[in-house]
Amino acid sequence: RTNMPVMLPTRPKARLLSILFMIAALCHAFPGEAQNLPPIFFQIGDSSATQGYYFLIPYSNSGPFIYDNPLLIMDSLGRTVFYRSFHHAANANPVIDFKLQKNGMMSYFNTNTEKSYLMDSTFTDVDSIGCANGYTTDQHDLQVSAGNHYLLFGKEARTMNLTAYHWFGINGTQPGSANAQVTAVVIQEFDENKNLVFEWKAHDHYLFGDVNPVYLFSPGKVDWTHANAVEFDNDGNILLSLRHFDEITKIDRSTGDIIWRFGGKQNQFTFLNDTIGFSGQHDIRRVDNTSVSMLDNGQYTNPPICRALTYSLDENSKTADLTWEYIYDSAMYSVACGSHQCISNGNHLADFGFNLTGFPFMVLTKPDKSSILELSSIDGYTSYRAYN
């Protein structure tokens, strides 16, 4: 699965451990049925700078679905050390968003059962969680705090008259339906005993016109907010990424009020060192008390370009200073998915999601933007997010 020779350490104990990992990987590769993982190719530029493990779920959005889309962990040199495949005739891509949570558990979302599952260190499913109050659980994110609070998404559809909005159809000129079903995000927080302690509904806080019309197609069934990331902020409040608004919203966890809006039509911040802004963004994360990171998919910025970004936010004066930007290629943008992780050693991991043919879907870089490793696969395959 890699396009480079395996390199083993020279120290005896480390060499033995590497051999054991290789044996374990081979055992996983032949569990009584043919291994059917998507091919993933590691290109390592600096083997001394890659460390730890990489969590992925390789998958494709369109058929033919030749390969499984497994929970997958690869070591720092691209060797498979764990995988778990899911087979379901009605859904070729049943799982998404495999990651390590802050409480030490691993999690993934199963679209067939509409629940997130939590695994212990033996890779055993030990718990699951989904939305309460009858809301369908959204697949896009689950955050578990060190104190075992759960933050997740639900979906709520309300009937709205959208005939005044001529934003629909292929050319974006068709009016909306008088009885449109408009779906928006619901945020729910559960405590360590899974008691619902906070609920927030987007329908109660935004105007329909806040959406970017480029994301609207069906006049009668509208994916309005399309939330794709949620985050416990350091001050106890909540950060929310709305893809179809091109916006990050900060929400007061005590009152439910909106504290500020960053990006999109209702942007309240002045961008410093950034003349582009962001669009269709994914993976808003708090880096430190002043900085946030995200992946700017950039399909609808001018010019279209995909970027891994870090902003320093002054939440009082409402300024956003672009302090780090990574562009793999100025000709590349991303249609959907992706992530940007600021790693504790200073490196950055960018998953570009569904980008253009011929480019890698994941790159690890040093702070100076020099490449440490790149991951690529066959056309049409990516990982919804990637984690080191």
Short mmCIF file of C-alpha atoms in Angstrom, two decimals:
data_model
loop_
_atom_site.label_atom_id
_atom_site.label_comp_id
_atom_site.label_asym_id
_atom_site.label_seq_id
_atom_site.Cartn_x
_atom_site.Cartn_y
_atom_site.Cartn_z
CA ARG A 1 0.00 0.00 0.00
CA THR A 2 2.97 2.34 -0.06
CA ASN A 3 5.25 3.46 -2.85
CA MET A 4 8.42 3.41 -0.73
CA PRO A 5 10.53 0.70 0.92
CA VAL A 6 9.78 -0.03 4.56
CA MET A 7 12.39 1.54 6.85
CA LEU A 8 12.98 -0.17 10.20
CA PRO A 9 14.81 1.43 13.15
CA THR A 10 18.26 0.11 14.01
CA ARG A 11 17.78 -0.10 17.79
CA PRO A 12 16.88 -3.71 18.75
CA LYS A 13 13.82 -2.93 20.90
CA ALA A 14 12.44 -0.41 18.44
CA ARG A 15 13.14 -2.80 15.57
CA LEU A 16 11.30 -5.61 17.39
CA LEU A 17 8.32 -3.35 18.04
CA SER A 18 8.21 -2.36 14.36
CA ILE A 19 8.32 -6.02 13.31
CA LEU A 20 5.46 -6.82 15.69
CA PHE A 21 3.42 -3.98 14.22
CA MET A 22 4.12 -5.32 10.73
CA ILE A 23 3.01 -8.81 11.77
CA ALA A 24 -0.15 -7.34 13.28
CA ALA A 25 -0.81 -5.42 10.08
CA LEU A 26 -0.38 -8.59 8.01
CA CYS A 27 -2.76 -10.47 10.29
CA HIS A 28 -5.32 -7.71 9.84
CA ALA A 29 -4.76 -7.84 6.11
CA PHE A 30 -5.77 -11.51 5.81
CA PRO A 31 -8.59 -12.10 8.33
CA GLY A 32 -10.18 -14.94 6.39
CA GLU A 33 -11.49 -12.85 3.52
CA ALA A 34 -9.79 -10.72 0.91
CA GLN A 35 -8.59 -7.33 2.06
CA ASN A 36 -10.38 -4.72 0.01
CA LEU A 37 -9.00 -1.38 1.15
CA PRO A 38 -8.64 1.58 -1.20
CA PRO A 39 -5.01 1.96 -2.26
CA ILE A 40 -3.28 4.75 -0.33
CA PHE A 41 0.15 5.94 -1.30
CA PHE A 42 2.55 7.60 1.14
CA GLN A 43 5.22 9.91 -0.21
CA ILE A 44 7.56 10.82 2.64
CA GLY A 45 9.81 13.83 2.32
CA ASP A 46 11.23 13.80 5.86
CA SER A 47 10.84 10.55 7.79
CA SER A 48 12.36 12.14 10.92
CA ALA A 49 9.50 14.64 11.14
CA THR A 50 6.53 12.27 10.85
CA GLN A 51 5.36 10.73 14.09
CA GLY A 52 2.46 8.92 15.71
CA TYR A 53 -0.52 7.50 13.82
CA TYR A 54 -2.93 8.74 11.18
CA PHE A 55 -6.70 8.18 11.54
CA LEU A 56 -8.62 8.04 8.25
CA ILE A 57 -11.75 6.69 6.63
CA PRO A 58 -11.03 6.48 2.88
CA TYR A 59 -14.20 6.61 0.81
CA SER A 60 -15.80 7.79 -2.40
CA ASN A 61 -19.05 9.69 -2.93
CA SER A 62 -19.82 8.09 -6.28
CA GLY A 63 -19.75 4.56 -7.66
CA PRO A 64 -18.80 2.10 -8.76
CA PHE A 65 -17.83 1.32 -5.16
CA ILE A 66 -14.94 -1.03 -5.76
CA TYR A 67 -13.37 -0.75 -2.31
CA ASP A 68 -14.54 -0.86 1.30
CA ASN A 69 -14.36 2.33 3.32
CA PRO A 70 -12.78 1.17 6.58
CA LEU A 71 -11.83 2.71 9.87
CA LEU A 72 -8.11 2.93 9.20
CA ILE A 73 -5.03 3.70 11.29
CA MET A 74 -1.65 3.99 9.60
CA ASP A 75 1.66 4.50 11.34
CA SER A 76 4.10 7.32 10.66
CA LEU A 77 5.55 5.50 7.64
CA GLY A 78 2.24 4.55 6.04
CA ARG A 79 1.87 0.99 7.30
CA THR A 80 -1.62 -0.20 8.20
CA VAL A 81 -1.79 -1.10 11.91
CA PHE A 82 -5.58 -1.30 12.26
CA TYR A 83 -8.60 -1.43 10.00
CA ARG A 84 -12.23 -2.37 10.35
CA SER A 85 -14.48 -2.69 7.32
CA PHE A 86 -18.23 -2.21 7.21
CA HIS A 87 -20.40 -3.93 4.63
CA HIS A 88 -23.95 -2.87 3.88
CA ALA A 89 -25.75 -3.44 0.62
CA ALA A 90 -27.82 -0.26 0.87
CA ASN A 91 -24.95 2.06 1.67
CA ALA A 92 -21.45 1.70 0.28
CA ASN A 93 -20.09 4.35 2.69
CA PRO A 94 -21.72 3.67 6.07
CA VAL A 95 -19.04 5.16 8.37
CA ILE A 96 -17.41 8.57 8.63
CA ASP A 97 -15.24 10.75 10.91
CA PHE A 98 -12.95 8.30 12.77
CA LYS A 99 -10.98 10.12 15.48
CA LEU A 100 -9.51 10.15 18.96
CA GLN A 101 -11.57 12.20 21.43
CA LYS A 102 -10.29 14.34 24.31
CA ASN A 103 -11.49 11.77 26.88
CA GLY A 104 -9.25 9.10 25.33
CA MET A 105 -12.01 7.23 23.49
CA MET A 106 -12.12 6.75 19.72
CA SER A 107 -15.31 7.56 17.83
CA TYR A 108 -16.93 7.15 14.43
CA PHE A 109 -20.39 7.78 12.96
CA ASN A 110 -22.50 5.04 11.34
CA THR A 111 -24.95 6.47 8.82
CA ASN A 112 -27.07 3.30 8.82
CA THR A 113 -27.85 3.44 12.53
CA GLU A 114 -27.58 7.27 12.69
CA LYS A 115 -25.44 7.12 15.81
CA SER A 116 -21.89 7.87 16.86
CA TYR A 117 -20.03 4.96 18.44
CA LEU A 118 -17.23 5.14 20.98
CA MET A 119 -14.44 2.56 21.18
CA ASP A 120 -12.01 1.84 23.98
CA SER A 121 -8.29 1.14 23.58
CA THR A 122 -9.04 -2.45 22.51
CA PHE A 123 -11.10 -1.11 19.56
CA THR A 124 -14.29 -2.46 21.14
CA ASP A 125 -17.52 -0.49 20.74
CA VAL A 126 -18.48 0.32 24.32
CA ASP A 127 -21.02 3.12 23.91
CA SER A 128 -23.09 5.07 21.40
CA ILE A 129 -24.96 8.35 21.30
CA GLY A 130 -27.49 10.09 19.10
CA CYS A 131 -29.78 13.10 19.27
CA ALA A 132 -32.74 13.38 21.63
CA ASN A 133 -36.21 14.91 21.16
CA GLY A 134 -36.84 13.11 17.89
CA TYR A 135 -34.17 14.85 15.80
CA THR A 136 -32.21 12.87 13.23
CA THR A 137 -28.54 12.80 14.18
CA ASP A 138 -26.23 14.53 11.71
CA GLN A 139 -23.04 12.75 10.68
CA HIS A 140 -20.73 15.73 10.45
CA ASP A 141 -19.22 16.00 13.92
CA LEU A 142 -19.07 14.72 17.48
CA GLN A 143 -16.94 16.36 20.15
CA VAL A 144 -16.41 14.69 23.53
CA SER A 145 -14.78 16.82 26.22
CA ALA A 146 -12.22 15.59 28.74
CA GLY A 147 -15.07 15.72 31.25
CA ASN A 148 -17.22 13.43 29.09
CA HIS A 149 -19.70 15.98 27.78
CA TYR A 150 -20.98 15.24 24.27
CA LEU A 151 -21.57 17.90 21.63
CA LEU A 152 -23.36 16.78 18.46
CA PHE A 153 -25.67 17.82 15.64
CA GLY A 154 -29.24 17.10 14.75
CA LYS A 155 -31.43 18.13 11.81
CA GLU A 156 -34.69 20.06 11.96
CA ALA A 157 -36.95 20.70 8.95
CA ARG A 158 -39.50 23.51 9.02
CA THR A 159 -41.98 24.54 6.32
CA MET A 160 -41.21 27.97 4.85
CA ASN A 161 -42.58 30.09 2.01
CA LEU A 162 -39.59 30.79 -0.23
CA THR A 163 -41.35 32.16 -3.29
CA ALA A 164 -39.64 35.55 -2.78
CA TYR A 165 -36.20 33.96 -3.24
CA HIS A 166 -35.36 33.42 -6.92
CA TRP A 167 -32.17 31.54 -6.07
CA PHE A 168 -32.94 27.96 -7.05
CA GLY A 169 -32.49 25.63 -10.00
CA ILE A 170 -29.51 25.06 -12.24
CA ASN A 171 -29.22 28.75 -13.19
CA GLY A 172 -30.08 30.10 -9.73
CA THR A 173 -33.13 32.05 -10.97
CA GLN A 174 -36.04 29.77 -10.05
CA PRO A 175 -38.24 30.78 -7.08
CA GLY A 176 -38.46 28.64 -4.01
CA SER A 177 -41.55 26.64 -3.09
CA ALA A 178 -44.41 28.07 -1.06
CA ASN A 179 -44.15 24.99 1.15
CA ALA A 180 -40.42 24.35 1.13
CA GLN A 181 -38.97 21.94 3.67
CA VAL A 182 -35.97 23.83 5.01
CA THR A 183 -33.46 21.78 7.01
CA ALA A 184 -31.21 23.46 9.58
CA VAL A 185 -28.87 22.35 12.32
CA VAL A 186 -29.78 21.64 15.93
CA ILE A 187 -26.93 21.53 18.46
CA GLN A 188 -27.33 19.27 21.48
CA GLU A 189 -25.02 18.85 24.46
CA PHE A 190 -25.25 15.90 26.84
CA ASP A 191 -23.51 15.50 30.19
CA GLU A 192 -21.50 12.47 31.34
CA ASN A 193 -24.76 10.65 32.17
CA LYS A 194 -26.23 11.53 28.75
CA ASN A 195 -28.70 14.03 30.14
CA LEU A 196 -29.54 16.72 27.59
CA VAL A 197 -28.18 19.97 29.10
CA PHE A 198 -28.20 22.35 26.11
CA GLU A 199 -30.17 22.60 22.88
CA TRP A 200 -29.87 25.26 20.18
CA LYS A 201 -31.86 25.55 16.94
CA ALA A 202 -30.53 27.46 13.95
CA HIS A 203 -34.06 28.16 12.72
CA ASP A 204 -34.54 30.47 15.72
CA HIS A 205 -31.45 32.60 15.08
CA TYR A 206 -30.89 33.22 11.34
CA LEU A 207 -32.71 34.75 8.40
CA PHE A 208 -33.17 32.59 5.33
CA GLY A 209 -31.32 35.15 3.21
CA ASP A 210 -28.11 34.55 5.19
CA VAL A 211 -27.43 31.52 2.97
CA ASN A 212 -25.08 31.69 0.00
CA PRO A 213 -27.36 30.95 -3.02
CA VAL A 214 -24.65 28.95 -4.82
CA TYR A 215 -25.51 26.03 -2.51
CA LEU A 216 -29.25 26.05 -3.34
CA PHE A 217 -30.74 23.71 -5.92
CA SER A 218 -34.09 22.11 -5.06
CA PRO A 219 -36.82 24.74 -4.49
CA GLY A 220 -38.84 22.41 -2.30
CA LYS A 221 -36.24 20.56 -0.23
CA VAL A 222 -33.53 22.88 1.05
CA ASP A 223 -30.30 21.97 2.83
CA TRP A 224 -30.05 25.42 4.41
CA THR A 225 -27.29 25.74 7.02
CA HIS A 226 -25.31 22.54 6.35
CA ALA A 227 -23.35 22.64 9.61
CA ASN A 228 -20.15 20.60 9.42
CA ALA A 229 -18.14 21.28 12.61
CA VAL A 230 -18.83 22.14 16.23
CA GLU A 231 -16.31 22.97 18.94
CA PHE A 232 -16.20 23.59 22.69
CA ASP A 233 -14.54 27.00 22.90
CA ASN A 234 -11.97 27.71 25.62
CA ASP A 235 -14.27 30.20 27.35
CA GLY A 236 -17.09 27.66 27.71
CA ASN A 237 -19.07 28.74 24.66
CA ILE A 238 -19.54 27.00 21.29
CA LEU A 239 -18.08 27.52 17.82
CA LEU A 240 -20.16 26.39 14.84
CA SER A 241 -19.19 26.07 11.16
CA LEU A 242 -22.00 26.62 8.65
CA ARG A 243 -20.81 25.56 5.20
CA HIS A 244 -23.76 26.99 3.27
CA PHE A 245 -23.45 30.36 5.05
CA ASP A 246 -19.62 30.50 4.56
CA GLU A 247 -19.72 31.41 8.26
CA ILE A 248 -18.36 30.61 11.71
CA THR A 249 -20.80 31.49 14.51
CA LYS A 250 -19.96 31.77 18.20
CA ILE A 251 -22.85 30.84 20.49
CA ASP A 252 -23.33 31.70 24.17
CA ARG A 253 -23.70 28.35 25.91
CA SER A 254 -25.65 29.92 28.80
CA THR A 255 -28.24 31.97 26.90
CA GLY A 256 -28.13 30.57 23.36
CA ASP A 257 -27.53 34.06 21.97
CA ILE A 258 -25.16 34.60 19.07
CA ILE A 259 -21.97 36.31 20.31
CA TRP A 260 -20.44 37.00 16.89
CA ARG A 261 -20.46 35.96 13.24
CA PHE A 262 -17.27 35.47 11.24
CA GLY A 263 -17.44 35.23 7.44
CA GLY A 264 -20.43 35.11 5.13
CA LYS A 265 -23.03 37.80 4.48
CA GLN A 266 -23.30 38.85 8.14
CA ASN A 267 -19.56 38.97 8.82
CA GLN A 268 -18.64 41.21 11.77
CA PHE A 269 -14.84 40.90 11.50
CA THR A 270 -12.25 42.86 9.57
CA PHE A 271 -9.86 40.50 7.77
CA LEU A 272 -6.17 41.37 8.18
CA ASN A 273 -3.55 39.96 5.79
CA ASP A 274 -6.27 38.11 3.88
CA THR A 275 -7.95 39.58 0.82
CA ILE A 276 -9.71 36.31 -0.09
CA GLY A 277 -11.79 35.31 2.92
CA PHE A 278 -13.15 31.75 3.07
CA SER A 279 -16.02 29.78 1.58
CA GLY A 280 -17.54 26.35 2.18
CA GLN A 281 -15.12 25.97 5.09
CA HIS A 282 -14.69 22.86 7.25
CA ASP A 283 -13.29 21.93 10.63
CA ILE A 284 -13.31 25.08 12.77
CA ARG A 285 -11.05 24.33 15.78
CA ARG A 286 -9.79 26.37 18.69
CA VAL A 287 -5.97 26.32 18.66
CA ASP A 288 -5.29 28.57 21.66
CA ASN A 289 -7.01 31.44 23.48
CA THR A 290 -6.65 33.77 20.51
CA SER A 291 -6.33 31.51 17.43
CA VAL A 292 -8.63 29.28 15.42
CA SER A 293 -7.89 26.97 12.50
CA MET A 294 -9.99 25.78 9.56
CA LEU A 295 -9.82 24.38 6.06
CA ASP A 296 -11.02 26.87 3.47
CA ASN A 297 -12.44 24.67 0.70
CA GLY A 298 -12.43 27.75 -1.49
CA GLN A 299 -14.61 26.54 -4.34
CA TYR A 300 -16.46 29.86 -4.46
CA THR A 301 -13.78 32.33 -3.41
CA ASN A 302 -12.24 34.58 -6.03
CA PRO A 303 -10.10 32.97 -7.32
CA PRO A 304 -11.15 29.43 -6.33
CA ILE A 305 -8.39 28.05 -4.09
CA CYS A 306 -8.11 25.59 -1.19
CA ARG A 307 -6.19 26.78 1.88
CA ALA A 308 -5.37 25.57 5.38
CA LEU A 309 -5.75 28.66 7.58
CA THR A 310 -5.03 29.91 11.08
CA TYR A 311 -6.50 33.23 12.23
CA SER A 312 -5.73 35.22 15.36
CA LEU A 313 -9.08 36.65 16.46
CA ASP A 314 -9.51 39.78 18.53
CA GLU A 315 -13.03 39.17 19.70
CA ASN A 316 -13.39 42.67 21.18
CA SER A 317 -12.22 44.76 18.22
CA LYS A 318 -13.51 42.11 15.77
CA THR A 319 -10.36 41.63 13.71
CA ALA A 320 -9.16 38.39 12.12
CA ASP A 321 -5.43 38.34 11.44
CA LEU A 322 -4.33 35.58 9.04
CA THR A 323 -1.25 34.21 10.82
CA TRP A 324 -0.66 30.99 8.83
CA GLU A 325 -1.77 29.94 5.37
CA TYR A 326 -0.92 26.83 3.39
CA ILE A 327 -1.67 26.48 -0.32
CA TYR A 328 -0.64 23.21 -1.92
CA ASP A 329 -1.25 24.49 -5.44
CA SER A 330 -2.90 27.73 -6.53
CA ALA A 331 -4.90 25.79 -9.15
CA MET A 332 -6.51 23.47 -6.56
CA TYR A 333 -9.80 24.00 -4.76
CA SER A 334 -11.97 21.59 -2.77
CA VAL A 335 -15.60 20.76 -3.46
CA ALA A 336 -16.36 19.34 0.00
CA CYS A 337 -15.04 17.73 3.19
CA GLY A 338 -11.57 18.20 4.69
CA SER A 339 -9.82 19.31 7.86
CA HIS A 340 -6.86 21.26 9.20
CA GLN A 341 -5.13 20.10 12.38
CA CYS A 342 -2.52 22.20 14.21
CA ILE A 343 -0.35 19.53 15.85
CA SER A 344 1.31 20.18 19.20
CA ASN A 345 4.84 19.91 17.73
CA GLY A 346 4.08 22.84 15.38
CA ASN A 347 3.34 20.80 12.26
CA HIS A 348 0.11 21.12 10.29
CA LEU A 349 -2.03 18.32 8.84
CA ALA A 350 -4.30 19.34 5.95
CA ASP A 351 -6.94 17.04 4.49
CA PHE A 352 -8.18 18.68 1.30
CA GLY A 353 -11.34 16.58 0.99
CA PHE A 354 -12.71 16.14 -2.53
CA ASN A 355 -10.21 18.16 -4.50
CA LEU A 356 -9.19 18.09 -8.15
CA THR A 357 -7.79 15.04 -9.92
CA GLY A 358 -4.05 14.64 -9.68
CA PHE A 359 -3.53 16.18 -6.24
CA PRO A 360 -2.96 14.43 -2.88
CA PHE A 361 -5.85 14.44 -0.43
CA MET A 362 -3.68 14.88 2.69
CA VAL A 363 -0.42 16.72 3.34
CA LEU A 364 1.65 17.08 6.52
CA THR A 365 3.85 20.17 6.61
CA LYS A 366 6.30 21.88 8.92
CA PRO A 367 5.53 25.41 10.16
CA ASP A 368 7.73 26.74 7.31
CA LYS A 369 5.35 24.89 4.90
CA SER A 370 7.93 22.39 3.71
CA SER A 371 6.34 19.01 3.02
CA ILE A 372 6.87 16.11 5.42
CA LEU A 373 4.54 13.61 3.75
CA GLU A 374 1.72 13.40 1.25
CA LEU A 375 -1.10 10.88 0.93
CA SER A 376 -2.91 10.19 -2.31
CA SER A 377 -5.30 7.57 -3.64
CA ILE A 378 -7.15 6.76 -6.83
CA ASP A 379 -9.37 9.47 -8.30
CA GLY A 380 -12.52 10.17 -6.32
CA TYR A 381 -11.28 8.85 -2.98
CA THR A 382 -10.55 10.96 0.08
CA SER A 383 -11.07 10.93 3.83
CA TYR A 384 -13.79 13.15 5.31
CA ARG A 385 -11.22 14.28 7.87
CA ALA A 386 -7.72 13.15 8.74
CA TYR A 387 -6.02 13.21 12.14
CA ASN A 388 -2.53 12.72 13.48
#
